[in-house]
PDB file of C-alpha atoms in Angstrom:
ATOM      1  CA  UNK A   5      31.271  65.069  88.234  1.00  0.00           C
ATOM      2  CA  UNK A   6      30.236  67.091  85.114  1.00  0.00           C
ATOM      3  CA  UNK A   7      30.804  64.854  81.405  1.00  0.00           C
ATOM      4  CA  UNK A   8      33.553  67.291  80.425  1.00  0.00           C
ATOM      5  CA  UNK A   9      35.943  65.655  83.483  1.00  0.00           C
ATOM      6  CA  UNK A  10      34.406  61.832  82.471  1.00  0.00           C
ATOM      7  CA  UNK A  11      35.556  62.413  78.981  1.00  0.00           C
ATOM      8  CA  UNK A  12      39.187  63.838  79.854  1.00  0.00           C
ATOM      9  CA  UNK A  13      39.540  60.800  82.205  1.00  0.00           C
ATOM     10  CA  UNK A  14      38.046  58.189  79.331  1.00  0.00           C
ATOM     11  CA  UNK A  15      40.708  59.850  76.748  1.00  0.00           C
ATOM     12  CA  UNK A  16      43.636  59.325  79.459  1.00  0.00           C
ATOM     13  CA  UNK A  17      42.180  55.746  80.330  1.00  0.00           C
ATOM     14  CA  UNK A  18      42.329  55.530  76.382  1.00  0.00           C
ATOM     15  CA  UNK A  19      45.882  56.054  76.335  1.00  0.00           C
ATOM     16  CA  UNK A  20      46.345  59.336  75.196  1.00  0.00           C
ATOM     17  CA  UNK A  21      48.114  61.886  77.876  1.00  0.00           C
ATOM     18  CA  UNK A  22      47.905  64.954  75.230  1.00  0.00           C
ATOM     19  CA  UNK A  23      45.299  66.860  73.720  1.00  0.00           C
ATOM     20  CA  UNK A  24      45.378  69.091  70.770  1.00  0.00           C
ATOM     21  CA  UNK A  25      43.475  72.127  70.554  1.00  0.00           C
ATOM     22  CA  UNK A  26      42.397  76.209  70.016  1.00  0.00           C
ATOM     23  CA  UNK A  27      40.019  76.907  72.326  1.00  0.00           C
ATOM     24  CA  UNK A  28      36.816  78.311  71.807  1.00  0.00           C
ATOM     25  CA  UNK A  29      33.236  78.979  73.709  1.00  0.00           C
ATOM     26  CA  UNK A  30      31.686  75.253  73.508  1.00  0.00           C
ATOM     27  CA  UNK A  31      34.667  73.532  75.056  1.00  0.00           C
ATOM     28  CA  UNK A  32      35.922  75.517  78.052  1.00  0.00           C
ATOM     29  CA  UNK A  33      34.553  72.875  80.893  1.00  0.00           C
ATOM     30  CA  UNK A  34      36.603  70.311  78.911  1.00  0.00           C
ATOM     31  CA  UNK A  35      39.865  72.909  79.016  1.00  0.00           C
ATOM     32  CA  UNK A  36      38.957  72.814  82.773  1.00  0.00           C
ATOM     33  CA  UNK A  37      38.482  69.657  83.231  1.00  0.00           C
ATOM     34  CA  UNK A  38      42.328  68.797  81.763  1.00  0.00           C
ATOM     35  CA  UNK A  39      43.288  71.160  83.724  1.00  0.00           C
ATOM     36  CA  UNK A  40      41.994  69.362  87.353  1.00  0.00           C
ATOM     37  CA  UNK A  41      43.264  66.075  85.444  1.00  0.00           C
ATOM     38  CA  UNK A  42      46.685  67.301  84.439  1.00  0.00           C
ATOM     39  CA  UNK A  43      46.003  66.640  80.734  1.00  0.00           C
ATOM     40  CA  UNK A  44      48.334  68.549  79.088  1.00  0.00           C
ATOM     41  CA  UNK A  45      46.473  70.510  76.519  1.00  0.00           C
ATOM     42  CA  UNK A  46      48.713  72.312  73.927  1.00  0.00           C
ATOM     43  CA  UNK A  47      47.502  75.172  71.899  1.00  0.00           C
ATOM     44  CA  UNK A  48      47.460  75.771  68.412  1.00  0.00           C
ATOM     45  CA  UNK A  49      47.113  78.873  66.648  1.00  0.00           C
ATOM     46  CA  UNK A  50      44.737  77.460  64.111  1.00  0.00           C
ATOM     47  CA  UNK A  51      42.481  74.389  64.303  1.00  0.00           C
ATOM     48  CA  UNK A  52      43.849  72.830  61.354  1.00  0.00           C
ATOM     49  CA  UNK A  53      47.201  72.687  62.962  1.00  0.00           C
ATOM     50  CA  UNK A  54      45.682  71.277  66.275  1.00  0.00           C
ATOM     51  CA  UNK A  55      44.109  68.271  63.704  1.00  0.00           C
ATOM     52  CA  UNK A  56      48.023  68.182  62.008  1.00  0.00           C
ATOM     53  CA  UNK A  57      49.449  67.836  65.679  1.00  0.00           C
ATOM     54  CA  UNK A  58      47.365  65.258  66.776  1.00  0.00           C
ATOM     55  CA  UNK A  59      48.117  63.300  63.626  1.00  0.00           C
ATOM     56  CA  UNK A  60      52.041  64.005  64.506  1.00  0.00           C
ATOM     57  CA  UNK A  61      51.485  62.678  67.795  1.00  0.00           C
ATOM     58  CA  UNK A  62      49.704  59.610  66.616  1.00  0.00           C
ATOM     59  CA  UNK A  63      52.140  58.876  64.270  1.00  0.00           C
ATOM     60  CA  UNK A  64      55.077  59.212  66.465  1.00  0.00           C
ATOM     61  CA  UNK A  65      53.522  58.037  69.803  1.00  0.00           C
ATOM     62  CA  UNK A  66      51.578  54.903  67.881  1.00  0.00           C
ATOM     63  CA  UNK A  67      48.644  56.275  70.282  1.00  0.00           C
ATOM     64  CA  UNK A  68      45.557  57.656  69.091  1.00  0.00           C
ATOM     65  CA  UNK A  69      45.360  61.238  68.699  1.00  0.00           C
ATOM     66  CA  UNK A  70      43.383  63.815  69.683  1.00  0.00           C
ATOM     67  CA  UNK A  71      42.302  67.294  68.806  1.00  0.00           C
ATOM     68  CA  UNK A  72      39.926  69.911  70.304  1.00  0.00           C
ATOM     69  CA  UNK A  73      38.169  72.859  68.840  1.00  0.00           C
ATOM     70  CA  UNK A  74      34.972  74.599  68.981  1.00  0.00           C
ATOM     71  CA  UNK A  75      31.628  74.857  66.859  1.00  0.00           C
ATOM     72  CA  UNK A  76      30.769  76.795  64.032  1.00  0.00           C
ATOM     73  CA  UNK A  77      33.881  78.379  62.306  1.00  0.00           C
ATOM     74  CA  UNK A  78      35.943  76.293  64.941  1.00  0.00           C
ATOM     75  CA  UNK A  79      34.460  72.902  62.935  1.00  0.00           C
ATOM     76  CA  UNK A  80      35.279  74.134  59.399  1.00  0.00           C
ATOM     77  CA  UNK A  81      39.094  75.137  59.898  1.00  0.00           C
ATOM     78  CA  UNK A  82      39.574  71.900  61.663  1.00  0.00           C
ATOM     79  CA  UNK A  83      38.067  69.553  58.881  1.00  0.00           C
ATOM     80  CA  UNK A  84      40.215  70.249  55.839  1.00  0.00           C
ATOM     81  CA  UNK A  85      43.091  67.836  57.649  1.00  0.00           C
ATOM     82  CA  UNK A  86      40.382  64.818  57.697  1.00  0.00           C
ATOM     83  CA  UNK A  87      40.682  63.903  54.480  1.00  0.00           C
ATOM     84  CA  UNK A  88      44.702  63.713  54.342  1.00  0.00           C
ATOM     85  CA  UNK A  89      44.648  61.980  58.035  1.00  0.00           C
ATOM     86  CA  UNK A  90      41.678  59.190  56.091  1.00  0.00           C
ATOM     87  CA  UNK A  91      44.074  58.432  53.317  1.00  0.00           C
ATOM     88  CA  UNK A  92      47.563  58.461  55.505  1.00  0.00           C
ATOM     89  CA  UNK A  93      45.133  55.911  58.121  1.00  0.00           C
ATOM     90  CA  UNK A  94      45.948  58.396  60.670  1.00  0.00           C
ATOM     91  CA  UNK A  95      44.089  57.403  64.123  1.00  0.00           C
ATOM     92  CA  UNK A  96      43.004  61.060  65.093  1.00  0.00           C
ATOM     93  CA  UNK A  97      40.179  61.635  67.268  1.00  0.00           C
ATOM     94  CA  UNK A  98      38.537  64.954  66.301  1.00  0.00           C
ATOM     95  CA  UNK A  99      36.300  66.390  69.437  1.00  0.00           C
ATOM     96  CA  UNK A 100      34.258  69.129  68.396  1.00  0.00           C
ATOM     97  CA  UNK A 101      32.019  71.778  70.318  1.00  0.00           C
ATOM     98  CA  UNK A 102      28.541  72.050  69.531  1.00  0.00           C
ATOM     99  CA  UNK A 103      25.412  74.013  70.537  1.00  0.00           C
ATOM    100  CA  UNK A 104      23.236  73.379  72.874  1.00  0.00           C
ATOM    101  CA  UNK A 105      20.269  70.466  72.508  1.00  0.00           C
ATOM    102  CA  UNK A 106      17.361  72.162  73.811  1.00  0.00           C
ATOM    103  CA  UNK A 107      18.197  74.802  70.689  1.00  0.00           C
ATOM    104  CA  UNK A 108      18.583  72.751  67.868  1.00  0.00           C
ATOM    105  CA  UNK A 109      16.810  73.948  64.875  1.00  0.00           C
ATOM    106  CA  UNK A 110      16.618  77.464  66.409  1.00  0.00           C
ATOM    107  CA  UNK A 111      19.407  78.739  64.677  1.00  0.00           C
ATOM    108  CA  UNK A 112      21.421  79.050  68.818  1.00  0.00           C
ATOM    109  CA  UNK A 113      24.819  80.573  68.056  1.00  0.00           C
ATOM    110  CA  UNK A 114      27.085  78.305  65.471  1.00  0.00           C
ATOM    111  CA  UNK A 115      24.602  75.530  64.897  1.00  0.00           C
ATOM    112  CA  UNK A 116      25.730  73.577  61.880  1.00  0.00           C
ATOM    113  CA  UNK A 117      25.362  69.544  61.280  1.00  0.00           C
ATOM    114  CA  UNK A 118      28.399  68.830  61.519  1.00  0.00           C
ATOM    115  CA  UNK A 119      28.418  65.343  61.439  1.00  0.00           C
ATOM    116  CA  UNK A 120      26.918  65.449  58.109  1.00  0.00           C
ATOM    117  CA  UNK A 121      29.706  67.485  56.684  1.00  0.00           C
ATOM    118  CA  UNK A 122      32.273  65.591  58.843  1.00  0.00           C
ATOM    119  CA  UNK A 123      30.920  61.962  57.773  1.00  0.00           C
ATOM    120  CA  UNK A 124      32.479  61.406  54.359  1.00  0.00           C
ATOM    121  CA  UNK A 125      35.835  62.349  55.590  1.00  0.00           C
ATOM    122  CA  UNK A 126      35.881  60.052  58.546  1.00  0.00           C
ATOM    123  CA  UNK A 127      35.409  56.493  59.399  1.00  0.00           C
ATOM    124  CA  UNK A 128      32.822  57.481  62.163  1.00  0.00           C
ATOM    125  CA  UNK A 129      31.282  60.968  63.101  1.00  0.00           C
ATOM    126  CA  UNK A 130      28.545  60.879  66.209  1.00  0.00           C
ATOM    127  CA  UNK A 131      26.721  63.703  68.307  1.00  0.00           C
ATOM    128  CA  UNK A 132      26.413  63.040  71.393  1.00  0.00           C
ATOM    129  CA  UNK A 133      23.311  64.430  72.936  1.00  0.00           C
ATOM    130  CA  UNK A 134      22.759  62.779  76.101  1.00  0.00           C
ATOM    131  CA  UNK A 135      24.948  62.125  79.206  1.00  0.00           C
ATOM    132  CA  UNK A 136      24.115  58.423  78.858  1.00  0.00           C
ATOM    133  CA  UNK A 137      27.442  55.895  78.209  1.00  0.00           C
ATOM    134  CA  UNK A 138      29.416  58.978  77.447  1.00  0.00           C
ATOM    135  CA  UNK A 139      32.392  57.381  78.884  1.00  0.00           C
ATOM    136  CA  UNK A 140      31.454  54.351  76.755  1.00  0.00           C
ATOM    137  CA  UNK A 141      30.979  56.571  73.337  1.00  0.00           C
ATOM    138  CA  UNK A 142      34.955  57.962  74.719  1.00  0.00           C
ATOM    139  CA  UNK A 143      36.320  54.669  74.455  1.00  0.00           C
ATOM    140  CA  UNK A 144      34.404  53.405  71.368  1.00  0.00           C
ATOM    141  CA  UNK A 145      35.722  56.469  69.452  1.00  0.00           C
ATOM    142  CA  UNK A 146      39.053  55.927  70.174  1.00  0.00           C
ATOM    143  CA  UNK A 147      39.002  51.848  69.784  1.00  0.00           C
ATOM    144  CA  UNK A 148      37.298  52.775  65.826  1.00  0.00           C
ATOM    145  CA  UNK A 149      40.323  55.306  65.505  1.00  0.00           C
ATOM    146  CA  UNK A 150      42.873  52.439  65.362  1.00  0.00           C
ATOM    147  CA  UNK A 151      40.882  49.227  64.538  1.00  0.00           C
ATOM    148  CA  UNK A 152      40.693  48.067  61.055  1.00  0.00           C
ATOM    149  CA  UNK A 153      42.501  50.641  58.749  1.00  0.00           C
ATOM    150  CA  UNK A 154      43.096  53.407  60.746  1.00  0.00           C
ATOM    151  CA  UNK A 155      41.696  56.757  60.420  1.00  0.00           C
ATOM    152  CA  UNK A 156      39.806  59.746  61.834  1.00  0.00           C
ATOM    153  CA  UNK A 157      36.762  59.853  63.932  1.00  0.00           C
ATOM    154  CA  UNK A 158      34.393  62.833  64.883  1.00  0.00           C
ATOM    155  CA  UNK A 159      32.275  63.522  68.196  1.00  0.00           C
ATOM    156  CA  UNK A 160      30.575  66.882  68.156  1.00  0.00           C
ATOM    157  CA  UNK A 161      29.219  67.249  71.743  1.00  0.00           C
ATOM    158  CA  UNK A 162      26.801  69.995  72.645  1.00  0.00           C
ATOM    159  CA  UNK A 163      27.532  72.381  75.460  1.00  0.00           C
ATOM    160  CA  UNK A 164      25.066  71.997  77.611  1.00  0.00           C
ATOM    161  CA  UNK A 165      26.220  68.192  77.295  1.00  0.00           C
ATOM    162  CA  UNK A 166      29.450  68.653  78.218  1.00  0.00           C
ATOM    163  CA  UNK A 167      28.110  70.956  81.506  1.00  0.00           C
ATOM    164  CA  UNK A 168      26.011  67.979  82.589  1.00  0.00           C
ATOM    165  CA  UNK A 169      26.297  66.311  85.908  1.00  0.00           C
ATOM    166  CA  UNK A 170      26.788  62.296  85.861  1.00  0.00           C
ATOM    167  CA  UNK A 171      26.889  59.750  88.155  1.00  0.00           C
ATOM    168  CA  UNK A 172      29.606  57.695  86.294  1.00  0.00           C
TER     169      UNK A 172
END
């Protein structure tokens, strides 16, 4: 089992039967991985929107929800929405592309911190850089998305990450 289908499965365990998203280069095995789970994945034309629709959903489904999008460019549309979804206690998770590990500092394609940009518009913001308690990260992510005062949290996951094998 690869993380990308261990993080669909912890996001339907989680609750949430719908995911948000534009697709881009960093988060195909998770697209693929929805699709062997029968997540239902529904497309946006802009990552902002995919952010907006998750917030619709979690509003209307009293769920937590969640968008997709990829690194880089990907990362920037899709954070303007944060700051609305922080104030309206919206429980969004945002899922975010990254590059790979073994590259940072090397400048690999669309390398940005983004969890440094991300973390004053969120409650949380984590990369994940290791295969270790993925499923556990998941679940914590969505559980700080609706404890407290709701609001948004962040995961950037690298894609060579997301491509590992895992024994959970």
């Amino acid at each position: 089992m690869r993380v990308a289908d261990l993080i669909i499965s912890s996001i339907a365990e989680a609750g949430t039967n719908t995911i948000f998203s534009l697709s881009g280069n960093q988060i195909m095995s998770l697209y693929d991985a929805a699709y062997d789970q029968d997540m239902t994945i529904i497309h946006a034309r802009h990552e902002a929107g995919a952010v907006f629709m998750a917030d619709g959903f979690a509003r209307s489904s009293h769920r937590t929800g969640v968008a997709l999008c990829t690194a880089g460019p990907g990362f920037t549309n899709a954070i303007g929405p944060l700051y609305a979804l922080m104030a309206s206690e919206s429980p969004v998770v945002l899922i975010t592309g990254d590059s790979p590990v073994h590259m940072d500092g090397r400048r690999p394609f669309q390398e940005l911190n983004q969890t440094a940009i991300s973390a004053p518009l969120v409650k949380e913001s984590w990369r994940l850089t290791n295969s270790n308690n993925i499923d556990a990260a998941i679940r914590e992510a969505m559980h700080v998305a609706r404890s407290g005062r709701h609001g948004p949290v962040h995961l950037a996951i690298p894609e060579d990450v997301l491509n590992e094998s895992t024994q959970s």
